[in-house]
XYZ file of C-alpha atoms in Angstrom:
248
model
C -33.076 31.148 -56.037
C -34.277 30.046 -59.465
C -32.802 26.521 -59.853
C -30.161 25.212 -57.665
C -27.166 23.551 -59.193
C -26.289 22.093 -55.763
C -23.749 19.700 -56.708
C -22.335 16.556 -54.202
C -23.401 17.646 -54.613
C -20.383 15.786 -56.163
C -20.733 16.657 -55.836
C -21.671 16.022 -55.069
C -20.350 15.729 -55.883
C -20.298 14.670 -55.673
C -17.936 14.228 -55.027
C -18.269 12.547 -55.682
C -15.046 12.671 -55.197
C -16.455 12.916 -52.256
C -15.102 10.249 -49.831
C -14.495 9.250 -46.132
C -12.329 8.832 -43.038
C -9.226 10.861 -42.372
C -5.581 10.699 -41.450
C -2.285 9.897 -43.171
C -1.860 6.921 -45.459
C -0.899 3.742 -43.644
C 2.776 2.910 -44.040
C 3.307 -0.008 -41.649
C 1.940 -2.935 -43.676
C 2.455 -4.503 -47.087
C -1.089 -4.088 -48.394
C -2.077 -1.953 -51.408
C -1.045 1.692 -51.352
C -2.644 4.645 -53.131
C -0.539 7.061 -55.165
C -1.128 8.669 -58.540
C -4.152 9.862 -60.511
C -7.446 8.019 -60.839
C -10.237 8.910 -63.239
C -13.720 8.613 -61.752
C -17.409 8.690 -62.558
C -20.328 8.512 -60.186
C -23.819 9.601 -59.272
C -25.529 11.251 -56.340
C -28.775 12.716 -55.089
C -29.433 15.277 -52.384
C -32.450 16.029 -50.198
C -32.335 19.804 -49.747
C -34.139 21.476 -46.833
C -33.961 25.249 -47.448
C -36.959 26.127 -45.269
C -39.484 28.684 -46.474
C -40.910 32.122 -45.662
C -44.025 33.837 -46.992
C -47.348 32.643 -48.368
C -47.155 29.806 -50.882
C -50.153 31.281 -52.709
C -48.827 34.831 -52.469
C -46.137 36.732 -54.366
C -42.586 35.511 -54.774
C -40.163 37.040 -52.273
C -36.432 37.720 -52.285
C -34.088 36.087 -49.785
C -34.698 37.822 -46.417
C -31.447 36.493 -44.863
C -28.779 36.334 -47.615
C -25.716 34.434 -46.445
C -27.623 32.871 -43.532
C -29.918 29.839 -43.618
C -33.634 30.519 -43.038
C -34.817 29.894 -39.454
C -36.755 26.753 -40.460
C -34.061 25.377 -42.788
C -32.288 22.119 -42.032
C -33.292 18.816 -40.500
C -34.907 17.391 -37.376
C -33.082 14.702 -35.342
C -35.007 12.053 -37.315
C -33.565 13.617 -40.525
C -36.903 14.932 -41.766
C -36.857 18.589 -42.912
C -37.535 21.101 -40.146
C -40.597 22.437 -41.969
C -42.105 18.922 -42.299
C -44.431 19.354 -39.321
C -48.212 18.881 -38.898
C -50.163 21.703 -40.481
C -47.264 22.758 -42.694
C -46.223 21.895 -46.234
C -42.498 21.168 -46.465
C -40.653 22.956 -49.238
C -37.797 20.446 -49.250
C -36.857 19.096 -52.665
C -34.378 16.723 -54.303
C -31.804 17.027 -57.052
C -29.711 14.341 -58.723
C -26.426 14.584 -60.595
C -23.605 12.703 -62.274
C -19.916 13.551 -61.933
C -16.627 12.755 -63.654
C -13.116 13.927 -63.043
C -9.685 13.074 -61.637
C -8.662 12.319 -58.052
C -4.956 12.621 -57.342
C -3.416 10.719 -54.418
C -0.086 12.193 -53.323
C 1.004 9.021 -51.519
C 1.288 10.766 -48.148
C -2.363 10.722 -47.071
C -3.311 13.911 -48.922
C -4.724 14.625 -52.355
C -6.863 16.787 -54.609
C -9.993 16.353 -56.728
C -11.141 18.226 -59.830
C -14.264 17.378 -61.763
C -17.436 18.338 -63.578
C -21.022 17.778 -62.469
C -24.280 17.775 -64.449
C -27.547 17.714 -62.524
C -31.306 18.157 -62.630
C -33.936 19.359 -60.176
C -37.437 18.071 -60.914
C -40.876 18.744 -59.405
C -41.933 19.314 -56.742
C -39.868 22.463 -56.215
C -40.445 25.236 -53.618
C -43.045 27.908 -54.192
C -44.662 29.310 -56.211
C -44.974 32.070 -53.603
C -42.693 33.228 -50.818
C -38.998 32.293 -50.719
C -37.475 30.174 -52.110
C -39.459 29.684 -55.320
C -38.210 28.234 -58.606
C -39.296 25.812 -61.344
C -37.552 22.572 -62.397
C -34.279 23.072 -64.257
C -30.890 21.600 -65.108
C -27.332 22.852 -64.750
C -23.641 22.019 -64.704
C -20.576 23.106 -62.770
C -16.848 22.541 -62.314
C -15.642 21.724 -58.790
C -12.472 21.029 -56.804
C -11.446 20.193 -53.254
C -8.639 18.713 -51.160
C -8.856 15.549 -49.090
C -7.016 13.311 -46.657
C -7.109 9.515 -46.824
C -6.131 6.318 -45.042
C -5.383 2.903 -46.537
C -6.487 0.162 -44.154
C -4.916 -3.264 -43.584
C -8.053 -5.048 -44.802
C -7.738 -3.523 -48.293
C -10.279 -0.763 -47.741
C -9.671 2.956 -47.808
C -11.334 5.982 -46.262
C -11.218 9.650 -47.241
C -12.567 12.956 -46.000
C -12.735 16.413 -47.541
C -10.504 19.098 -46.057
C -13.007 21.572 -44.532
C -13.223 24.830 -46.439
C -11.514 23.496 -49.573
C -14.581 22.816 -51.755
C -15.317 25.395 -54.458
C -17.708 25.207 -57.383
C -18.206 27.371 -60.489
C -21.618 27.089 -62.148
C -21.412 26.914 -65.926
C -24.967 26.384 -67.221
C -28.510 26.669 -65.893
C -30.142 29.361 -63.729
C -27.049 29.670 -61.557
C -24.673 30.368 -64.459
C -21.876 32.667 -63.293
C -22.369 31.957 -59.593
C -19.899 30.190 -57.343
C -20.621 28.074 -54.296
C -19.009 26.194 -51.417
C -19.854 23.152 -49.281
C -18.728 23.235 -45.667
C -17.794 19.556 -45.420
C -18.712 16.683 -47.716
C -19.216 13.694 -45.376
C -16.586 10.939 -45.326
C -16.777 7.989 -47.701
C -15.195 4.580 -47.658
C -14.551 1.869 -50.208
C -12.456 -1.040 -51.418
C -9.194 -1.363 -53.363
C -8.747 -4.009 -56.073
C -5.950 -6.571 -55.717
C -3.774 -4.716 -58.232
C -4.623 -1.296 -56.778
C -5.927 -0.019 -60.124
C -9.642 0.121 -59.312
C -11.340 1.711 -56.303
C -14.894 1.984 -55.044
C -16.226 4.596 -52.639
C -19.541 5.674 -51.102
C -21.018 7.286 -48.020
C -21.863 4.721 -45.357
C -23.944 6.972 -43.092
C -26.013 10.160 -43.252
C -24.705 13.629 -42.457
C -25.948 17.177 -42.990
C -23.825 19.446 -45.179
C -24.405 23.110 -46.027
C -24.245 24.439 -49.601
C -23.688 28.214 -49.746
C -24.047 30.182 -52.999
C -22.528 33.514 -54.016
C -26.011 35.045 -54.439
C -26.690 34.516 -50.716
C -28.672 31.253 -50.760
C -27.756 28.850 -47.939
C -29.143 25.327 -48.127
C -28.676 22.421 -45.694
C -28.763 19.062 -47.493
C -28.224 15.340 -47.011
C -26.704 13.490 -49.974
C -25.764 9.985 -51.013
C -22.827 9.564 -53.391
C -20.975 6.640 -54.985
C -17.843 6.581 -57.147
C -15.754 4.183 -59.241
C -12.058 5.056 -59.780
C -9.667 3.695 -62.431
C -5.892 4.217 -62.282
C -4.613 6.400 -65.124
C -1.429 5.902 -67.115
C 1.811 6.847 -65.394
C 2.409 9.822 -67.677
C -0.959 11.176 -66.538
C 0.093 10.782 -62.901
C 2.684 13.474 -63.415
C 0.228 15.743 -65.213
C -0.875 18.221 -62.569
C -4.068 19.221 -64.348
C -7.393 17.787 -63.246
C -10.498 17.403 -65.340
C -12.868 20.316 -65.413
C -10.773 23.055 -63.883
C -12.030 24.211 -60.669
C -14.161 22.289 -59.280
C -18.017 17.622 -56.227
């Protein structure tokens, strides 16, 4: 891999949007409802556990299992990387990113997100020998996904990504020209302001997600994400374009 623009990542993003729960919007109470377009910004960071093969002091290797995670990739039950065991040096690393975009609520418990993510990966990074191996770097990407949501009687809301809907196009950095997917961004939950024009959202528990890249890299990760949403003008609600065409 050479840098990983693994965005929440929201992203995450990120993304960010990036939110929690599931099911149709509540329709049997007089609390705030969600319909229309909301602009958002947010931040996130991911702990990535790609595993490792080969000698760290030896030559760099190519991916031996493109399209499939390495045997020691992923996390233990205590959420430490699988290769973080006595006598071994884990090759897990972290990246952080910021996102901005538009989340559109259809009013029926479904919606779509489009946004842009900019992120960095700093030392320590895997390698220098074996696979994966890459230096610190930065990158950006456009992302999009679909979601379902529920408005709760206590003025909170939950949202979850529709599995298989997340796509990402990498624009700058070592992954320029690649695309990627995330299997399922974990649910998020948040609060709705009294006038329904401002929303908050964040993950409230940990969950493993898998980021798969068009060059064959497959990377399990655990991310935290938070978002602030502001209701856009009504004329924007009818504008079907999102920010940063295709695609967290």
